[in-house]
Short mmCIF file of C-alpha atoms and ligand atoms in Angstrom, two decimals:
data_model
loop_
_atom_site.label_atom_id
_atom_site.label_comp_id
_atom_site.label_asym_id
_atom_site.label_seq_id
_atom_site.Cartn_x
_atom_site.Cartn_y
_atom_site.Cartn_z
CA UNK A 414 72.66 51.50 113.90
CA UNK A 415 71.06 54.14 115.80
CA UNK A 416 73.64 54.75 117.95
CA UNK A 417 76.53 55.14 114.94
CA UNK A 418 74.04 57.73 113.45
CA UNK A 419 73.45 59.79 116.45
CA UNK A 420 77.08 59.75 116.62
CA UNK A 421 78.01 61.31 113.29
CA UNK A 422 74.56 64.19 113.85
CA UNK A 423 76.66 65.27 116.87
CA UNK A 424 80.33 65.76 115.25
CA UNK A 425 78.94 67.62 112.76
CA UNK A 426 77.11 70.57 114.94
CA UNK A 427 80.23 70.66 117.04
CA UNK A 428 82.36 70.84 113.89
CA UNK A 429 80.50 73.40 111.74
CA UNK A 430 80.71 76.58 114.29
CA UNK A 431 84.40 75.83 114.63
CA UNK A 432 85.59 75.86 110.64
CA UNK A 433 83.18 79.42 110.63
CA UNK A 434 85.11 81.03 113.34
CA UNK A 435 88.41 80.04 111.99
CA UNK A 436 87.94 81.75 108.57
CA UNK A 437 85.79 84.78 109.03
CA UNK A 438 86.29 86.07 112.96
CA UNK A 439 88.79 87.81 115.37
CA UNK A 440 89.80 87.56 119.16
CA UNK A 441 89.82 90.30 121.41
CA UNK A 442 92.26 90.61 124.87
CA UNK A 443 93.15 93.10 127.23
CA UNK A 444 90.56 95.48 126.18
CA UNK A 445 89.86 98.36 127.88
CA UNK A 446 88.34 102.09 127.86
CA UNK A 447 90.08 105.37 129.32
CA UNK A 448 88.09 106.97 132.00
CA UNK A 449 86.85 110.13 130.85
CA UNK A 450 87.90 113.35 131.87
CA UNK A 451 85.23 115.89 133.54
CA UNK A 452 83.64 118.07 131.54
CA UNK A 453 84.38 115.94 128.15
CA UNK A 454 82.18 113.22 126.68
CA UNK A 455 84.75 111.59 124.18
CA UNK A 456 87.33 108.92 125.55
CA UNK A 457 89.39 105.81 123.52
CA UNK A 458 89.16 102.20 123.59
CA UNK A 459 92.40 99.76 123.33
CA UNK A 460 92.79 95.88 122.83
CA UNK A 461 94.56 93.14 121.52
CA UNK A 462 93.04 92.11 117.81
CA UNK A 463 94.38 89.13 116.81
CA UNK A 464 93.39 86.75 113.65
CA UNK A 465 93.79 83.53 113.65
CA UNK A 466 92.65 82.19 110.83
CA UNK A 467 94.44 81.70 107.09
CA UNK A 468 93.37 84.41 105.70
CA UNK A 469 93.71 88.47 106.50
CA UNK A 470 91.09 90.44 108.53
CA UNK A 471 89.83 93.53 108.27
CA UNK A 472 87.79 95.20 111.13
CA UNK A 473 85.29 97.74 109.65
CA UNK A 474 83.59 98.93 112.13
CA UNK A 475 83.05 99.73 115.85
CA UNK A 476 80.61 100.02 118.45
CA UNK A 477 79.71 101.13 122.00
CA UNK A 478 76.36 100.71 123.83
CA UNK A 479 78.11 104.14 126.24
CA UNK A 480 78.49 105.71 122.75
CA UNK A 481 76.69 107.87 120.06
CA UNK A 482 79.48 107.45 117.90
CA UNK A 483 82.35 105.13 116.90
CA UNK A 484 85.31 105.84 114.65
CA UNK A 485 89.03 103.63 113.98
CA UNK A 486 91.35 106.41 114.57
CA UNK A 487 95.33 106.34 114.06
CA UNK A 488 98.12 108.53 115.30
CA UNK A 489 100.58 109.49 113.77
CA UNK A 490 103.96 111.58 114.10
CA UNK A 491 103.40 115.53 112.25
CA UNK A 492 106.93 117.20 113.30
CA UNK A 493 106.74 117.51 117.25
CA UNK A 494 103.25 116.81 117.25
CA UNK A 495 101.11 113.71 117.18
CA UNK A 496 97.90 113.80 114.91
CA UNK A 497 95.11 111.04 115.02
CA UNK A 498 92.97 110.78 112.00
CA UNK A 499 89.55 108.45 111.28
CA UNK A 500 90.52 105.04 109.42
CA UNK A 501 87.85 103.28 107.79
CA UNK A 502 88.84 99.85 108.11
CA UNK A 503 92.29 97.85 110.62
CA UNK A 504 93.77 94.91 108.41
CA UNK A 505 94.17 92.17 110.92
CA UNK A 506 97.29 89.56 109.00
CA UNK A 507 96.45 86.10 108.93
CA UNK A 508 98.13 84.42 111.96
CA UNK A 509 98.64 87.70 113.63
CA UNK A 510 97.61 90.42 115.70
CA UNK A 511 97.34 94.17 115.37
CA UNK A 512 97.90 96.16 118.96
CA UNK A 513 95.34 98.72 119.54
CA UNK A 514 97.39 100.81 121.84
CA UNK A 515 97.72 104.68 123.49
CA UNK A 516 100.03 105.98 120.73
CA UNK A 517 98.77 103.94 117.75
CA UNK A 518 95.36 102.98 116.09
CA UNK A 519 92.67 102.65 118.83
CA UNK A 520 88.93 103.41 118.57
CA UNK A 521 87.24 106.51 119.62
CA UNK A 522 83.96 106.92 121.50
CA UNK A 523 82.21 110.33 121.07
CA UNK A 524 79.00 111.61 122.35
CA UNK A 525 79.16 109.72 125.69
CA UNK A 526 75.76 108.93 127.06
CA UNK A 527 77.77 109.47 130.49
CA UNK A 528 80.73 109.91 132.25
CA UNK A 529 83.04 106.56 132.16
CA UNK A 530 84.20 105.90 136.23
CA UNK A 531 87.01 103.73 136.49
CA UNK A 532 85.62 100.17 137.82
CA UNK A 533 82.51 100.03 135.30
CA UNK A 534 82.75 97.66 132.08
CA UNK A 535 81.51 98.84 129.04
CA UNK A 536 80.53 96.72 125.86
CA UNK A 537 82.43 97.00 123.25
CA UNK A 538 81.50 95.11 119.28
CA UNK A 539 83.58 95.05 116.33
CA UNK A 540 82.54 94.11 113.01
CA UNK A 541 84.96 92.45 110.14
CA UNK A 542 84.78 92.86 106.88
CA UNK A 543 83.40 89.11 106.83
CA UNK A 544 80.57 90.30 108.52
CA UNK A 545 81.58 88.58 112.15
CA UNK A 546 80.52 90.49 115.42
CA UNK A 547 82.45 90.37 118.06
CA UNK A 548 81.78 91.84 121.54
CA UNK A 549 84.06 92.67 124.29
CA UNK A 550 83.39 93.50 127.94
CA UNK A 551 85.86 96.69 128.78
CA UNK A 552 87.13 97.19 132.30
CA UNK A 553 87.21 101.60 132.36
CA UNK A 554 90.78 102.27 133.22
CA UNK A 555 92.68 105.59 134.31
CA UNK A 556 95.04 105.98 131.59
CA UNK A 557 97.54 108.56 130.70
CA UNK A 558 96.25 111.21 129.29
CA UNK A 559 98.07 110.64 125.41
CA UNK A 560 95.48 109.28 123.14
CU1 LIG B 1030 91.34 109.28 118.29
#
């Protein structure tokens, strides 16, 4: 009898993480930050969002223990040139995945506490609108210079 009880006490804290993380969290992959360019103390940050729980996502908000501040930016086409502007929150679809990406949405890091050398990994946490933190360890890349 105490064996059958011990049993069921252990399925149930293995079980009750998982069903949180399915509903209210994101993954990250292939994260990673530009290098920074001398003389400037802003630089981007790109990854792989992807949801897969039942229900959509939305990440509102960013941050960067390198950084004084965080915004979601987006780029998009004005005639010939490209504009990025501050969004306040990235809908991540149930099942699927939005690509933070040179280009497209990524996240900006401003006021630099230092330069970013290619080689160093800097932390990066997002926040959904379910109130789930997620952290990321980003590899600083050389990157083209298009944000
Ligand atoms: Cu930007």
């Amino acid at each position: 009898m105490t064996n059958r009880r011990m049993f069921v006490a252990a399925c149930a804290a293995v079980l009750l993480p998982l069903g949180a993380v399915a509903q209210s969290t994101v993954t990250v992959s292939g994260v990673w930050v530009r290098e920074t360019v001398p003389g400037r103390n802003v630089t981007a940050a790109y990854a792989v969002v992807e949801n897969p729980g039942s229900t959509d996502l939305q990440i509102t908000g960013a941050a960067a223990e390198v950084a004084g501040r965080v915004e979601m930016h987006e780029m998009t086409r004005a005639g010939d040139m490209m504009k990025m502007s501050p969004v306040k929150a990235i809908t991540v679809p149930a099942k699927g995945k939005v690509e933070l990406k040179p280009g497209g949405l990524h996240i900006m890091l401003f006021d630099l506490k230092r330069p970013l050398k290619e080689g160093e990994t800097v932390e990066l946490t997002l926040t959904t609108d379910k109130g789930a933190t997620v952290k990321a360890q980003a590899p600083v890349k050389k990157g083209m210079m298009m944000q």
